[in-house]
Amino acid sequence: MSPVFAQSAAVTDTAQIIAEIAAPPSEFIPPAPQNVIVSDNPNDDGHAILIRWDSVATDQAGLVDRYEIWRAAASNGTAGEFTNLGDVAMGTYVFRDGQANEGQSYYYKVYAVNDSAANGSPVWALTAESEIAGPGTPVAQWFDMQRINVFVGVLLLCAFIIFYIMQARSGKTLFIRKIAGLEAVDEAVGRATEMGRKIYFIPGSQDMDQVQTIAGITILGRVAEMAAQYETKLDVPVSRSLVMVTAREVVKEAYAKAGRPDSFQEDQVHYLTDDQFGYAAAIDGMVVREKPATIFMMGLFYAESLILAETGNSVGAIQIAGTGEPSQLPFFVAACDYTLIGEELFAASAYLSREPRQLGSLKGQDVGKGLILVAIIIGILLETFEIWDFSSLFTVIQ
């Protein structure tokens, strides 16, 4: 509270208060900001300027309520008309002008303001103006040095991936833990073959712009190749036209790879509808009528996941599901025989194909994640015991 308000606290009439304090004593005049410095904001795209000034000890004495920053564009070496950019509270001695144009020079002034109000209405305001500072010109930098830690992290991750790809190509065996859902693919296809029933493969309800759909289509290639080898009927109902085209080509290639191109039929991969629940209802009807032995659900699923899984479970089909949607995983876990959880879906391609580039990429990413976990543990210990400011290494945005 300023001294003016303290003086008038006992007065009850607002008009009388304003009359008494409308002409504040000269000792309430704030000191003018000193040593205003204008400089380019570093590590940006050239649209910001920093304005700094010296701290004022009288802030805490109530002589400064805020600082106003005014700007004028430079023209022929002189300042044009000044406009108010905004203000900062007392105790703050830096302002970032993020509305500057690259290459344009600007002059700045800083006003210290000591004002007062009564019942929400301004009564008086005393200001002190700094000298004109500048000009300052925003310049774009090629590199954001504050993000050098991100650059180092990316380099390390790339190095790990390249190293393990080379290891895989040289013939070295890379360990990947067993994924139960993928180990059961052979069993599921074999079961359908023995029972003489269909295999249903459902690649989710979303389009090809979803990475989970792509991962599901990759697994479809492996399933289709096995189905071709065993001469087991494979049915792939899809909800998007682009998925239908892609899945059809994948299945066709798998049949050719298995040495049975004549067994491929285009209507094995067929479009149903784009509607989410219409798609689920259509598949449910097909499952109930045809009672397939095996159902794969690999891709991006939403609310239709439990509907599909429960229907498949009710006809006694062996079900293998996988999705990266955390909210749908419990339904698959509850109603399916095997579930690929989260990243297991994305690792399936490398796991099933054993292709060196995919294996090396998977292994390199795992090592990168392991290092991140180790860094988190070390950081927790250092910060907990106040040994060192470990988190400063990972500061990206100041």
Short mmCIF file of C-alpha atoms in Angstrom, two decimals:
data_model
loop_
_atom_site.label_atom_id
_atom_site.label_comp_id
_atom_site.label_asym_id
_atom_site.label_seq_id
_atom_site.Cartn_x
_atom_site.Cartn_y
_atom_site.Cartn_z
CA MET A 1 0.00 0.00 0.00
CA SER A 2 1.41 3.38 -0.89
CA PRO A 3 1.86 6.10 1.75
CA VAL A 4 -0.96 8.08 0.13
CA PHE A 5 -3.53 5.39 0.86
CA ALA A 6 -2.25 4.98 4.40
CA GLN A 7 -2.73 8.68 5.00
CA SER A 8 -6.34 8.72 3.75
CA ALA A 9 -7.51 5.44 5.25
CA ALA A 10 -9.48 7.13 8.02
CA VAL A 11 -11.39 9.37 5.64
CA THR A 12 -14.75 7.96 4.54
CA ASP A 13 -15.89 10.34 1.81
CA THR A 14 -14.44 9.33 -1.62
CA ALA A 15 -14.64 12.84 -3.10
CA GLN A 16 -12.76 14.19 -0.14
CA ILE A 17 -10.11 11.47 -0.51
CA ILE A 18 -9.52 12.32 -4.18
CA ALA A 19 -9.37 16.03 -3.44
CA GLU A 20 -6.80 15.47 -0.73
CA ILE A 21 -4.52 13.21 -2.73
CA ALA A 22 -4.95 14.67 -6.25
CA ALA A 23 -1.76 16.66 -5.83
CA PRO A 24 0.72 14.15 -4.37
CA PRO A 25 3.80 15.43 -2.62
CA SER A 26 6.98 15.67 -4.64
CA GLU A 27 8.63 12.97 -2.51
CA PHE A 28 6.43 10.40 -4.30
CA ILE A 29 8.09 11.06 -7.66
CA PRO A 30 9.84 7.80 -8.70
CA PRO A 31 13.48 7.77 -9.80
CA ALA A 32 14.11 7.58 -13.56
CA PRO A 33 15.36 4.20 -14.85
CA GLN A 34 19.10 4.32 -15.47
CA ASN A 35 21.47 2.66 -17.97
CA VAL A 36 18.80 1.35 -20.34
CA ILE A 37 20.48 -1.11 -22.72
CA VAL A 38 18.91 -2.39 -25.95
CA SER A 39 20.23 -5.61 -27.53
CA ASP A 40 19.18 -8.32 -29.94
CA ASN A 41 17.48 -11.31 -28.29
CA PRO A 42 19.95 -14.17 -28.87
CA ASN A 43 19.14 -17.57 -30.41
CA ASP A 44 15.89 -16.56 -32.11
CA ASP A 45 14.45 -16.00 -35.57
CA GLY A 46 15.13 -12.27 -35.58
CA HIS A 47 11.88 -10.89 -34.21
CA ALA A 48 12.77 -9.94 -30.63
CA ILE A 49 14.79 -7.31 -28.78
CA LEU A 50 15.75 -7.23 -25.09
CA ILE A 51 15.52 -4.03 -23.07
CA ARG A 52 17.37 -3.99 -19.74
CA TRP A 53 17.88 -1.30 -17.11
CA ASP A 54 19.48 -1.03 -13.69
CA SER A 55 17.64 -2.16 -10.60
CA VAL A 56 16.22 0.58 -8.41
CA ALA A 57 16.45 0.18 -4.65
CA THR A 58 13.46 2.48 -4.11
CA ASP A 59 11.15 -0.11 -5.70
CA GLN A 60 10.57 -1.68 -2.35
CA ALA A 61 9.96 1.72 -0.74
CA GLY A 62 6.76 2.08 -2.74
CA LEU A 63 8.00 4.74 -5.16
CA VAL A 64 7.68 2.49 -8.24
CA ASP A 65 4.57 0.48 -9.02
CA ARG A 66 5.56 -0.62 -12.52
CA TYR A 67 7.73 0.13 -15.52
CA GLU A 68 6.25 1.06 -18.89
CA ILE A 69 8.23 0.37 -22.08
CA TRP A 70 7.77 2.62 -25.12
CA ARG A 71 9.15 2.02 -28.60
CA ALA A 72 9.78 4.12 -31.72
CA ALA A 73 10.96 2.93 -35.11
CA ALA A 74 14.25 4.44 -36.29
CA SER A 75 14.16 6.53 -39.44
CA ASN A 76 17.21 8.34 -40.83
CA GLY A 77 18.99 7.84 -37.55
CA THR A 78 16.30 9.45 -35.40
CA ALA A 79 13.42 8.10 -33.35
CA GLY A 80 9.87 8.39 -34.67
CA GLU A 81 6.71 8.50 -32.59
CA PHE A 82 6.86 6.42 -29.42
CA THR A 83 4.10 3.90 -28.62
CA ASN A 84 3.47 1.95 -25.45
CA LEU A 85 4.47 -1.75 -25.71
CA GLY A 86 3.38 -2.80 -22.24
CA ASP A 87 4.65 -2.81 -18.69
CA VAL A 88 6.34 -5.01 -16.10
CA ALA A 89 5.90 -5.02 -12.35
CA MET A 90 8.36 -3.48 -9.97
CA GLY A 91 11.38 -5.66 -9.30
CA THR A 92 11.61 -6.64 -12.98
CA TYR A 93 14.34 -4.97 -14.97
CA VAL A 94 14.13 -6.65 -18.36
CA PHE A 95 11.48 -6.60 -21.10
CA ARG A 96 11.38 -8.76 -24.24
CA ASP A 97 9.89 -7.01 -27.26
CA GLY A 98 8.72 -9.94 -29.36
CA GLN A 99 6.91 -7.80 -31.95
CA ALA A 100 9.93 -6.41 -33.77
CA ASN A 101 10.54 -6.81 -37.49
CA GLU A 102 13.80 -8.40 -38.60
CA GLY A 103 16.28 -5.79 -39.82
CA GLN A 104 14.24 -2.80 -38.52
CA SER A 105 15.98 -0.61 -35.91
CA TYR A 106 14.09 0.69 -32.86
CA TYR A 107 14.58 3.20 -30.05
CA TYR A 108 13.19 2.61 -26.56
CA LYS A 109 12.28 4.57 -23.43
CA VAL A 110 11.42 3.18 -20.01
CA TYR A 111 9.07 4.98 -17.61
CA ALA A 112 9.01 4.35 -13.89
CA VAL A 113 5.40 4.80 -12.75
CA ASN A 114 4.08 5.52 -9.26
CA ASP A 115 0.32 5.85 -9.36
CA SER A 116 -2.67 5.55 -7.10
CA ALA A 117 -6.38 4.85 -7.38
CA ALA A 118 -9.50 5.11 -5.26
CA ASN A 119 -12.54 2.87 -5.67
CA GLY A 120 -11.13 1.56 -8.95
CA SER A 121 -10.61 5.03 -10.46
CA PRO A 122 -7.13 6.48 -11.09
CA VAL A 123 -6.36 9.44 -8.88
CA TRP A 124 -2.85 10.41 -9.86
CA ALA A 125 0.19 9.00 -11.60
CA LEU A 126 3.77 10.17 -11.31
CA THR A 127 6.27 9.07 -13.91
CA ALA A 128 9.97 9.43 -14.52
CA GLU A 129 11.35 8.95 -18.01
CA SER A 130 14.66 7.36 -18.92
CA GLU A 131 16.91 8.62 -21.66
CA ILE A 132 16.25 7.31 -25.14
CA ALA A 133 18.17 4.06 -25.69
CA GLY A 134 19.11 2.37 -28.92
CA PRO A 135 18.85 1.81 -31.69
CA GLY A 136 18.50 -1.96 -31.47
CA THR A 137 18.03 -4.21 -34.47
CA PRO A 138 16.72 -7.83 -34.30
CA VAL A 139 18.90 -10.31 -36.18
CA ALA A 140 18.09 -13.94 -36.96
CA GLN A 141 20.64 -16.54 -35.82
CA TRP A 142 21.48 -19.68 -37.73
CA PHE A 143 21.56 -21.85 -34.64
CA ASP A 144 19.67 -21.84 -31.34
CA MET A 145 22.51 -22.60 -28.96
CA GLN A 146 20.03 -23.17 -26.12
CA ARG A 147 19.03 -26.38 -27.86
CA ILE A 148 22.51 -27.78 -28.35
CA ASN A 149 21.61 -30.46 -25.78
CA VAL A 150 18.82 -31.69 -28.07
CA PHE A 151 21.26 -31.78 -30.98
CA VAL A 152 23.72 -33.87 -28.95
CA GLY A 153 20.93 -36.24 -27.94
CA VAL A 154 19.85 -36.73 -31.56
CA LEU A 155 23.45 -37.41 -32.62
CA LEU A 156 23.83 -40.03 -29.87
CA LEU A 157 20.59 -41.75 -30.84
CA CYS A 158 21.57 -41.82 -34.53
CA ALA A 159 24.98 -43.23 -33.59
CA PHE A 160 23.37 -46.05 -31.61
CA ILE A 161 21.00 -46.91 -34.45
CA ILE A 162 23.76 -46.92 -37.09
CA PHE A 163 26.01 -49.01 -34.86
CA TYR A 164 23.41 -51.71 -34.28
CA ILE A 165 22.35 -51.77 -37.93
CA MET A 166 25.98 -52.47 -38.82
CA GLN A 167 26.10 -55.15 -36.13
CA ALA A 168 22.97 -56.81 -37.53
CA ARG A 169 24.27 -56.66 -41.09
CA SER A 170 27.54 -58.27 -40.06
CA GLY A 171 25.56 -61.29 -38.90
CA LYS A 172 25.75 -60.70 -35.16
CA THR A 173 22.69 -61.90 -33.28
CA LEU A 174 20.87 -59.05 -31.55
CA PHE A 175 18.88 -60.01 -28.49
CA ILE A 176 15.23 -58.99 -28.47
CA ARG A 177 13.06 -60.28 -25.69
CA LYS A 178 10.21 -62.57 -26.65
CA ILE A 179 6.84 -60.98 -27.27
CA ALA A 180 4.14 -63.50 -26.42
CA GLY A 181 1.58 -62.05 -28.81
CA LEU A 182 3.93 -62.37 -31.78
CA GLU A 183 5.16 -65.81 -30.73
CA ALA A 184 1.53 -66.93 -30.87
CA VAL A 185 0.99 -65.86 -34.50
CA ASP A 186 2.08 -69.26 -35.82
CA GLU A 187 -0.20 -71.01 -33.31
CA ALA A 188 -3.17 -68.82 -34.24
CA VAL A 189 -2.78 -69.36 -38.00
CA GLY A 190 -2.19 -73.09 -37.48
CA ARG A 191 -5.35 -73.35 -35.39
CA ALA A 192 -7.43 -71.83 -38.18
CA THR A 193 -5.87 -74.25 -40.65
CA GLU A 194 -6.67 -77.30 -38.51
CA MET A 195 -10.26 -76.16 -37.92
CA GLY A 196 -10.81 -75.24 -41.58
CA ARG A 197 -12.13 -71.79 -40.66
CA LYS A 198 -11.30 -68.25 -41.63
CA ILE A 199 -8.75 -65.83 -40.23
CA TYR A 200 -10.00 -62.29 -39.73
CA PHE A 201 -7.45 -59.46 -39.73
CA ILE A 202 -8.82 -56.07 -38.62
CA PRO A 203 -6.29 -53.22 -39.16
CA GLY A 204 -8.07 -50.69 -36.94
CA SER A 205 -10.70 -48.11 -37.81
CA GLN A 206 -8.43 -45.26 -38.91
CA ASP A 207 -6.66 -44.25 -42.12
CA MET A 208 -3.10 -44.70 -43.39
CA ASP A 209 -1.95 -41.40 -41.86
CA GLN A 210 -1.86 -43.16 -38.48
CA VAL A 211 1.38 -44.90 -37.57
CA GLN A 212 -0.55 -47.61 -35.72
CA THR A 213 -2.39 -48.48 -38.93
CA ILE A 214 0.94 -48.78 -40.73
CA ALA A 215 2.26 -51.06 -37.98
CA GLY A 216 -0.87 -53.21 -38.27
CA ILE A 217 -0.50 -53.49 -42.05
CA THR A 218 3.11 -54.60 -41.56
CA ILE A 219 1.95 -57.48 -39.35
CA LEU A 220 -0.73 -58.28 -41.91
CA GLY A 221 2.01 -59.09 -44.43
CA ARG A 222 3.44 -61.77 -42.15
CA VAL A 223 0.00 -63.24 -41.35
CA ALA A 224 -0.97 -63.28 -45.04
CA GLU A 225 2.24 -65.08 -45.99
CA MET A 226 1.57 -67.82 -43.42
CA ALA A 227 -2.09 -68.07 -44.47
CA ALA A 228 -0.96 -68.53 -48.08
CA GLN A 229 1.48 -71.24 -47.10
CA TYR A 230 -1.18 -73.13 -45.12
CA GLU A 231 -3.90 -72.42 -47.71
CA THR A 232 -6.08 -70.88 -45.01
CA LYS A 233 -8.74 -68.35 -45.93
CA LEU A 234 -7.82 -64.81 -44.86
CA ASP A 235 -10.45 -62.06 -44.64
CA VAL A 236 -9.43 -58.39 -44.17
CA PRO A 237 -12.39 -56.00 -43.66
CA VAL A 238 -11.29 -52.33 -43.68
CA SER A 239 -12.95 -48.99 -42.99
CA ARG A 240 -10.89 -46.69 -45.23
CA SER A 241 -10.38 -46.83 -48.97
CA LEU A 242 -6.68 -46.03 -48.76
CA VAL A 243 -6.18 -48.78 -46.21
CA MET A 244 -7.98 -51.17 -48.55
CA VAL A 245 -5.62 -50.35 -51.44
CA THR A 246 -2.53 -50.67 -49.25
CA ALA A 247 -3.63 -53.86 -47.50
CA ARG A 248 -4.62 -55.43 -50.80
CA GLU A 249 -1.14 -54.85 -52.22
CA VAL A 250 0.50 -56.17 -49.04
CA VAL A 251 -1.57 -59.36 -49.08
CA LYS A 252 -0.99 -59.85 -52.80
CA GLU A 253 2.76 -59.52 -52.32
CA ALA A 254 2.67 -61.94 -49.37
CA TYR A 255 0.89 -64.58 -51.45
CA ALA A 256 3.45 -64.14 -54.21
CA LYS A 257 6.27 -64.42 -51.69
CA ALA A 258 4.76 -67.64 -50.36
CA GLY A 259 4.76 -69.07 -53.91
CA ARG A 260 0.95 -69.06 -54.19
CA PRO A 261 0.01 -65.96 -56.24
CA ASP A 262 -2.95 -67.80 -57.79
CA SER A 263 -4.57 -68.23 -54.37
CA PHE A 264 -4.86 -64.48 -53.84
CA GLN A 265 -8.33 -63.01 -54.36
CA GLU A 266 -8.91 -59.27 -54.37
CA ASP A 267 -12.12 -59.53 -52.35
CA GLN A 268 -10.11 -60.93 -49.44
CA VAL A 269 -9.47 -57.29 -48.62
CA HIS A 270 -12.75 -55.43 -48.80
CA TYR A 271 -14.19 -52.09 -47.74
CA LEU A 272 -17.12 -51.87 -45.32
CA THR A 273 -17.79 -48.27 -44.21
CA ASP A 274 -16.02 -45.22 -42.82
CA ASP A 275 -18.49 -45.01 -39.95
CA GLN A 276 -16.90 -46.16 -36.70
CA PHE A 277 -19.78 -48.11 -35.23
CA GLY A 278 -21.16 -49.15 -38.59
CA TYR A 279 -17.77 -50.75 -39.21
CA ALA A 280 -17.85 -52.51 -35.84
CA ALA A 281 -21.43 -53.71 -36.36
CA ALA A 282 -20.64 -55.11 -39.81
CA ILE A 283 -17.65 -57.07 -38.50
CA ASP A 284 -19.68 -58.35 -35.55
CA GLY A 285 -22.29 -59.71 -37.93
CA MET A 286 -19.66 -61.42 -40.07
CA VAL A 287 -17.96 -62.94 -37.03
CA VAL A 288 -21.23 -64.27 -35.59
CA ARG A 289 -22.26 -65.81 -38.91
CA GLU A 290 -18.93 -67.28 -40.01
CA LYS A 291 -17.36 -68.05 -36.60
CA PRO A 292 -13.68 -67.60 -37.59
CA ALA A 293 -11.04 -69.59 -35.73
CA THR A 294 -8.61 -66.67 -35.40
CA ILE A 295 -9.01 -62.88 -35.21
CA PHE A 296 -6.16 -60.38 -35.37
CA MET A 297 -6.87 -56.79 -34.31
CA MET A 298 -3.78 -54.68 -34.98
CA GLY A 299 -3.90 -50.90 -35.35
CA LEU A 300 -5.65 -47.85 -33.96
CA PHE A 301 -8.91 -48.60 -32.18
CA TYR A 302 -11.25 -46.45 -30.16
CA ALA A 303 -14.60 -47.33 -28.54
CA GLU A 304 -15.20 -50.18 -30.97
CA SER A 305 -12.35 -52.21 -29.44
CA LEU A 306 -14.44 -53.85 -26.71
CA ILE A 307 -17.36 -54.51 -29.09
CA LEU A 308 -15.10 -56.34 -31.52
CA ALA A 309 -13.13 -58.21 -28.86
CA GLU A 310 -16.21 -59.37 -26.94
CA THR A 311 -17.89 -60.63 -30.11
CA GLY A 312 -14.79 -62.56 -31.14
CA ASN A 313 -14.51 -64.00 -27.66
CA SER A 314 -18.16 -65.11 -27.73
CA VAL A 315 -17.62 -67.31 -30.81
CA GLY A 316 -14.52 -68.94 -29.30
CA ALA A 317 -11.93 -67.44 -31.66
CA ILE A 318 -8.32 -67.14 -30.59
CA GLN A 319 -7.67 -63.39 -30.57
CA ILE A 320 -4.41 -61.46 -30.81
CA ALA A 321 -4.77 -57.68 -30.46
CA GLY A 322 -2.39 -54.75 -30.41
CA THR A 323 -2.81 -51.00 -30.15
CA GLY A 324 -0.95 -47.98 -28.89
CA GLU A 325 -4.06 -46.45 -27.33
CA PRO A 326 -3.70 -46.77 -23.53
CA SER A 327 -7.44 -46.33 -22.97
CA GLN A 328 -8.28 -49.35 -25.16
CA LEU A 329 -5.62 -51.74 -23.90
CA PRO A 330 -7.62 -52.90 -20.84
CA PHE A 331 -10.45 -54.08 -23.09
CA PHE A 332 -8.09 -56.08 -25.29
CA VAL A 333 -6.31 -57.54 -22.27
CA ALA A 334 -9.65 -58.61 -20.78
CA ALA A 335 -11.21 -60.12 -23.92
CA CYS A 336 -8.27 -61.36 -26.03
CA ASP A 337 -5.83 -64.23 -25.64
CA TYR A 338 -2.73 -62.11 -26.37
CA THR A 339 -2.23 -58.36 -26.43
CA LEU A 340 0.63 -56.31 -27.86
CA ILE A 341 0.97 -53.41 -25.46
CA GLY A 342 2.02 -50.01 -26.74
CA GLU A 343 5.44 -50.14 -28.39
CA GLU A 344 5.27 -53.90 -28.85
CA LEU A 345 2.98 -53.15 -31.78
CA PHE A 346 5.66 -51.00 -33.43
CA ALA A 347 8.40 -53.53 -32.69
CA ALA A 348 6.43 -56.32 -34.33
CA SER A 349 7.74 -55.57 -37.82
CA ALA A 350 11.36 -55.98 -36.78
CA TYR A 351 10.52 -58.95 -34.54
CA LEU A 352 8.75 -60.88 -37.28
CA SER A 353 10.93 -59.99 -40.26
CA ARG A 354 14.38 -60.00 -38.53
CA GLU A 355 15.44 -57.55 -41.22
CA PRO A 356 18.85 -56.01 -40.19
CA ARG A 357 17.87 -52.37 -40.62
CA GLN A 358 14.69 -52.76 -38.58
CA LEU A 359 16.43 -54.80 -35.92
CA GLY A 360 19.29 -52.28 -35.65
CA SER A 361 16.86 -49.38 -35.45
CA LEU A 362 14.83 -51.11 -32.74
CA LYS A 363 17.94 -51.97 -30.72
CA GLY A 364 19.41 -48.47 -31.07
CA GLN A 365 16.18 -46.86 -29.88
CA ASP A 366 16.05 -49.21 -26.90
CA VAL A 367 19.59 -48.23 -25.91
CA GLY A 368 18.64 -44.55 -26.21
CA LYS A 369 15.63 -45.08 -23.95
CA GLY A 370 17.84 -46.92 -21.49
CA LEU A 371 20.22 -43.95 -21.31
CA ILE A 372 17.30 -41.59 -20.70
CA LEU A 373 16.15 -43.75 -17.79
CA VAL A 374 19.68 -43.77 -16.33
CA ALA A 375 19.87 -39.97 -16.70
CA ILE A 376 16.54 -39.59 -14.88
CA ILE A 377 17.75 -41.73 -11.96
CA ILE A 378 21.08 -39.86 -11.72
CA GLY A 379 19.23 -36.53 -11.93
CA ILE A 380 16.85 -37.50 -9.13
CA LEU A 381 19.75 -38.43 -6.85
CA LEU A 382 21.78 -35.29 -7.61
CA GLU A 383 18.81 -32.97 -7.20
CA THR A 384 17.53 -34.75 -4.07
CA PHE A 385 20.84 -34.40 -2.26
CA GLU A 386 21.50 -30.92 -3.76
CA ILE A 387 24.83 -32.05 -5.15
CA TRP A 388 24.46 -30.35 -8.53
CA ASP A 389 21.81 -28.63 -10.67
CA PHE A 390 21.54 -31.59 -13.05
CA SER A 391 18.32 -30.34 -14.65
CA SER A 392 20.18 -27.33 -16.11
CA LEU A 393 21.70 -29.66 -18.71
CA PHE A 394 18.25 -30.24 -20.18
CA THR A 395 16.98 -26.66 -20.23
CA VAL A 396 15.63 -25.88 -23.70
CA ILE A 397 13.32 -22.89 -23.23
CA GLN A 398 14.56 -20.07 -21.01
#
